[in-house]
Coordinates of C-alpha atoms and ligand atoms in Angstrom, one line a residue:
M1 CA 0.0 0.2 -0.3
T2 CA 1.3 3.4 -1.2
L3 CA 1.3 5.7 2.1
L4 CA -0.8 9.1 1.9
T5 CA 0.7 11.9 2.4
F6 CA -0.6 15.0 3.6
R7 CA 0.9 18.8 3.6
F8 CA -0.2 22.1 4.8
A9 CA 1.3 25.0 3.0
P10 CA 0.6 28.4 4.5
S11 CA 1.9 31.9 3.0
P12 CA 4.3 34.1 5.5
N13 CA 2.6 37.4 4.4
G14 CA 1.0 37.7 7.7
E15 CA -0.3 35.9 11.2
L16 CA -2.0 32.8 11.2
H17 CA -5.3 32.7 12.3
L18 CA -8.0 30.2 13.1
G19 CA -8.5 29.6 9.6
H20 CA -5.3 28.2 9.1
A21 CA -5.4 26.6 12.4
Y22 CA -8.6 24.6 11.0
S23 CA -6.9 24.2 7.8
A24 CA -3.7 22.9 9.6
L25 CA -4.8 20.5 12.8
L26 CA -7.2 19.0 10.1
N27 CA -4.2 17.7 7.7
Q28 CA -3.0 16.4 10.3
R29 CA -6.0 14.8 11.5
M30 CA -6.8 13.3 8.1
A31 CA -2.7 11.9 7.9
A32 CA -3.2 10.7 11.0
Q33 CA -6.2 9.2 10.3
A34 CA -4.8 7.2 7.2
G35 CA -1.6 6.1 8.8
G36 CA 0.5 9.0 6.3
R37 CA 2.7 11.4 6.4
L38 CA 2.2 15.3 7.5
L39 CA 4.7 17.4 5.5
L40 CA 4.6 21.5 5.8
R41 CA 5.2 23.7 2.9
I42 CA 6.2 27.3 3.4
E43 CA 4.5 29.4 0.1
D44 CA 7.1 32.5 0.4
I45 CA 7.3 33.5 -3.7
D46 CA 5.8 36.8 -2.6
V47 CA 9.3 37.6 -1.9
L48 CA 7.6 41.3 -1.1
R49 CA 5.2 41.1 1.7
C50 CA 6.4 37.0 3.0
T51 CA 9.2 37.4 5.8
P52 CA 10.8 36.0 8.3
E53 CA 9.1 37.5 11.0
F54 CA 6.0 36.1 9.6
E55 CA 7.7 32.7 9.3
A56 CA 9.2 32.6 12.6
G57 CA 5.3 32.8 13.7
I58 CA 4.0 30.0 11.6
F59 CA 6.4 28.1 13.5
R60 CA 5.9 28.7 16.8
D61 CA 1.8 28.7 16.1
L62 CA 2.2 25.4 15.2
E63 CA 4.2 24.3 17.5
W64 CA 2.0 25.5 20.1
L65 CA -1.2 23.3 18.1
G66 CA 0.9 20.9 18.5
L67 CA 0.9 19.8 14.9
N68 CA 4.1 17.2 13.7
W69 CA 5.2 17.4 10.3
E70 CA 8.3 15.5 9.2
Q71 CA 11.6 17.4 8.1
P72 CA 13.0 19.1 5.7
V73 CA 10.3 21.6 5.2
R74 CA 10.1 23.2 1.8
R75 CA 10.8 26.5 1.3
Q76 CA 9.9 27.7 -2.3
S77 CA 11.8 30.5 -2.3
E78 CA 14.5 28.5 -2.4
H79 CA 13.7 26.2 -5.2
F80 CA 12.9 29.1 -8.0
A81 CA 15.8 27.7 -10.3
E82 CA 13.4 24.4 -10.9
Y83 CA 10.3 26.4 -11.4
R84 CA 12.8 28.5 -13.6
A85 CA 13.0 25.2 -15.4
V86 CA 9.2 24.3 -16.0
L87 CA 8.3 27.5 -17.3
D88 CA 10.9 27.3 -19.7
R89 CA 9.4 24.7 -21.1
L90 CA 5.8 26.5 -20.6
I91 CA 7.7 29.2 -22.9
A92 CA 9.0 27.1 -25.4
E93 CA 6.0 25.2 -25.8
E94 CA 3.9 28.6 -26.6
L95 CA 1.9 28.0 -23.9
V96 CA 2.5 31.3 -21.9
Y97 CA 3.2 34.5 -23.3
P98 CA 4.2 37.9 -22.1
A99 CA 1.1 40.0 -20.6
F100 CA 2.4 44.1 -20.9
M101 CA -0.4 45.3 -19.6
S102 CA -1.3 47.1 -16.4
R103 CA -4.4 47.2 -14.0
G104 CA -5.0 50.7 -15.4
E105 CA -4.4 49.7 -18.8
I106 CA -6.5 46.8 -18.6
R107 CA -9.5 48.7 -16.6
A108 CA -9.3 51.6 -19.7
F109 CA -9.8 48.8 -22.2
I110 CA -12.9 47.1 -20.6
A111 CA -14.4 50.4 -20.0
E112 CA -13.9 51.1 -23.5
T113 CA -15.2 47.5 -25.0
G114 CA -18.0 48.4 -23.7
G115 CA -17.3 47.7 -19.9
R116 CA -20.5 45.9 -18.2
D117 CA -20.8 42.4 -19.5
W118 CA -16.7 42.2 -19.9
P119 CA -16.5 38.1 -18.0
R120 CA -15.2 38.4 -14.8
D121 CA -13.5 35.7 -12.8
P122 CA -14.8 33.6 -9.9
D123 CA -13.3 35.9 -7.4
G124 CA -14.8 38.8 -9.8
V125 CA -11.7 40.0 -11.3
P126 CA -12.2 41.0 -14.7
L127 CA -10.6 38.2 -17.3
Y128 CA -7.4 40.1 -19.0
P129 CA -7.6 41.3 -22.3
P130 CA -6.6 38.8 -25.5
L131 CA -4.5 41.6 -27.3
D132 CA -1.0 41.0 -25.5
K133 CA -1.2 37.0 -26.7
H134 CA -1.3 38.0 -30.0
L135 CA 1.1 40.3 -30.4
P136 CA 3.7 40.0 -33.2
A137 CA 7.3 38.2 -31.6
R138 CA 9.0 41.1 -32.5
E139 CA 7.0 43.5 -30.9
R140 CA 7.4 40.7 -28.1
K141 CA 11.0 40.8 -28.1
R142 CA 11.0 44.5 -28.3
R143 CA 9.0 45.3 -25.4
I144 CA 11.2 43.1 -23.3
A145 CA 14.4 44.8 -24.6
D146 CA 13.1 48.0 -23.5
N147 CA 12.5 46.3 -20.0
M148 CA 8.6 47.4 -19.8
P149 CA 6.9 45.4 -16.4
F150 CA 5.1 42.5 -17.9
A151 CA 4.0 39.1 -16.1
W152 CA 3.4 35.5 -18.1
R153 CA 0.8 34.3 -18.8
L154 CA -1.0 31.0 -18.9
D155 CA -3.1 31.0 -22.8
V156 CA -5.9 28.8 -22.0
E157 CA -7.4 28.7 -24.6
A158 CA -4.0 27.2 -26.6
A159 CA -3.8 25.1 -23.1
M160 CA -6.8 23.4 -23.3
A161 CA -6.9 23.0 -27.5
R162 CA -4.2 20.5 -27.1
F163 CA -6.3 17.8 -24.7
A164 CA -9.5 16.3 -26.2
A165 CA -12.9 17.7 -24.8
G166 CA -14.3 15.5 -22.7
L167 CA -11.3 13.6 -20.9
S168 CA -10.3 12.8 -17.5
W169 CA -7.7 15.6 -17.7
A170 CA -10.9 18.1 -17.1
E171 CA -11.6 16.8 -13.8
F172 CA -10.5 16.4 -10.2
I173 CA -11.8 13.9 -7.4
D174 CA -12.6 15.9 -4.6
E175 CA -13.6 14.7 -1.5
T176 CA -16.4 15.3 1.5
M177 CA -16.5 14.4 5.0
S178 CA -19.3 11.7 3.6
A179 CA -18.9 11.3 -0.1
T180 CA -16.0 11.5 -3.2
R181 CA -17.0 12.8 -6.4
T182 CA -15.5 14.2 -10.4
V183 CA -15.4 17.2 -10.5
A184 CA -15.4 19.2 -13.6
A185 CA -12.3 21.9 -14.0
R186 CA -13.0 24.9 -15.3
P187 CA -9.7 27.2 -16.1
Q188 CA -11.1 29.0 -18.6
D189 CA -13.3 30.3 -15.8
W190 CA -9.8 32.4 -14.7
G191 CA -9.0 33.1 -18.3
D192 CA -5.3 33.7 -19.2
V193 CA -3.6 33.2 -15.2
I194 CA -0.7 34.7 -14.3
V195 CA 2.2 31.7 -14.5
A196 CA 4.8 33.8 -13.7
R197 CA 6.4 37.5 -12.7
R198 CA 9.1 38.9 -15.0
D199 CA 11.6 38.5 -12.0
I200 CA 9.5 35.7 -9.9
P201 CA 9.9 32.7 -12.6
T202 CA 6.8 31.5 -10.6
S203 CA 2.8 32.2 -9.4
Y204 CA 1.3 30.6 -6.9
H205 CA -0.7 28.0 -9.3
L206 CA 2.6 26.4 -11.0
A207 CA 4.6 26.6 -7.7
V208 CA 2.0 24.7 -5.8
V209 CA 1.6 22.1 -8.3
V210 CA 4.9 21.5 -9.2
D211 CA 5.4 20.8 -5.5
D212 CA 3.0 18.9 -4.6
A213 CA 3.8 16.8 -7.6
L214 CA 7.3 16.4 -6.2
Q215 CA 6.5 15.9 -3.0
D216 CA 4.1 13.1 -4.0
I217 CA 0.9 14.6 -2.3
S218 CA -1.7 12.1 -2.6
H219 CA -4.5 14.9 -0.5
V220 CA -4.7 17.9 -0.8
V221 CA -6.5 19.3 2.4
R222 CA -7.5 23.5 2.1
G223 CA -10.0 26.0 2.2
L224 CA -12.8 26.0 -0.1
D225 CA -11.7 29.6 -1.1
L226 CA -9.0 27.8 -3.4
Y227 CA -11.7 24.8 -4.9
S228 CA -12.3 26.3 -7.7
A229 CA -8.9 27.2 -8.7
T230 CA -8.1 23.7 -8.5
G231 CA -9.4 23.7 -12.0
V232 CA -6.2 25.8 -12.7
Q233 CA -4.1 23.7 -11.6
R234 CA -5.5 20.8 -12.6
L235 CA -4.4 22.2 -16.3
L236 CA -1.2 23.0 -15.6
Q237 CA -0.7 19.6 -14.3
Q238 CA -1.5 18.1 -17.1
L239 CA 0.6 20.8 -19.5
L240 CA 3.7 19.5 -17.8
G241 CA 2.9 15.7 -16.8
L242 CA 2.3 15.5 -13.6
S243 CA -1.1 13.1 -12.1
P244 CA -3.1 14.9 -9.8
P245 CA -3.3 14.6 -5.9
R246 CA -7.2 14.1 -4.4
Y247 CA -8.6 17.1 -3.4
F248 CA -10.5 17.9 0.0
H249 CA -11.7 21.7 0.1
H250 CA -12.9 22.1 3.8
R251 CA -15.3 24.7 5.1
L252 CA -14.1 28.0 5.6
I253 CA -13.8 29.2 9.4
L254 CA -15.6 32.3 9.9
G255 CA -15.3 35.8 11.9
P256 CA -18.0 36.8 14.2
D257 CA -19.2 39.7 11.4
G258 CA -19.7 36.1 9.3
R259 CA -16.7 37.1 6.9
K260 CA -14.2 35.1 5.8
L261 CA -11.3 35.6 8.0
S262 CA -7.8 37.7 7.3
K263 CA -4.9 37.8 8.2
S264 CA -5.4 41.6 9.5
F265 CA -8.0 40.2 12.1
K266 CA -5.7 40.5 14.7
D267 CA -8.6 38.5 17.7
T268 CA -8.7 35.8 15.8
G269 CA -4.5 35.4 14.9
L270 CA -2.8 32.3 17.2
A271 CA -0.6 34.1 18.0
A272 CA -3.8 36.5 20.4
L273 CA -5.1 34.4 21.2
R274 CA -1.6 33.2 22.7
D275 CA -1.1 36.0 24.6
A276 CA -4.8 36.5 26.1
G277 CA -3.9 33.1 27.7
V278 CA -6.2 30.9 26.1
P279 CA -5.3 26.9 25.9
A280 CA -4.1 25.4 22.6
R281 CA -6.7 22.5 23.1
D282 CA -9.1 25.2 23.5
V283 CA -8.4 26.5 19.8
R284 CA -8.8 22.8 18.9
H285 CA -12.0 22.2 20.8
L286 CA -13.3 25.2 19.6
L287 CA -12.7 24.5 15.7
E288 CA -14.2 20.3 17.0
L289 CA -10.5 19.3 15.8
D290 CA -10.2 17.4 19.7
Ligands
LIG1 N1 -0.3 29.3 0.2 C1 -1.9 28.9 -0.2 C2 -2.2 30.0 1.4 O1 -1.9 30.5 2.3 C3 -2.7 27.7 0.3 C4 -2.4 27.6 -0.7 C5 -3.0 25.5 -0.8 O2 -3.3 24.4 0.1 O3 -2.5 25.0 -2.1 O4 -3.2 30.5 1.1

């Protein structure tokens, strides 16, 4: 029997809150129930927003909660060369293109083109206009040589056209506490997502699929807020020849106002709870994970 492998993958760009505690502890519980492994991955590709202080806070909080993870911890910022190699493959296969439009330019373009009916992604952000993907190669080279800022975006239409519709690539396995079902992956809902930046050779989506495969993750257990992003990740796995893990998207822990917790809600931060003398077992109890 192959060993099942779970991971908790926080980003050190803020303090952990009760939602992270739920995710970490649920991963731990599911790994234990399956007799499997639990890995910790620090997702710190955003070198501007991630700090060593936040990372140290993650370790403090997780130790306090009683999480046990295997060594070594994978820190994404130490693996840019690996992501670069994967990005180079996508560039060589013409599955990505340099996208030069700033947010303001995107807004102005959409306003000029009829505005209100412009398609939006599941987060409500307007899809990237299909201008840059048709730029002649010479013009792309000129702009890059001129040092124009850009991001690498996935040509989702070209990427999907690689595979026959209706095949199993276009779905992922989603588990819940009571059922396992197959869900249609709809990467096109996100448009041409960013897969790398000019200075950082990856994005969240690219690094997460590379690492989940490299670390032999069999089960991705994470919040429902990432449910529809799974379709994008499924397409990237297919393009890169990576076998997909199974997914389990857990409920989100909401604040007293019924809204999703964010890294700025101080009172539900784990450090604040600990400083207020709340024992870790009360947190586990509150989350119904004791
Ligand atoms: N690093 C991501 C976050 O902190 C989680 C990524 C994932 O679990 O796939 O939101």
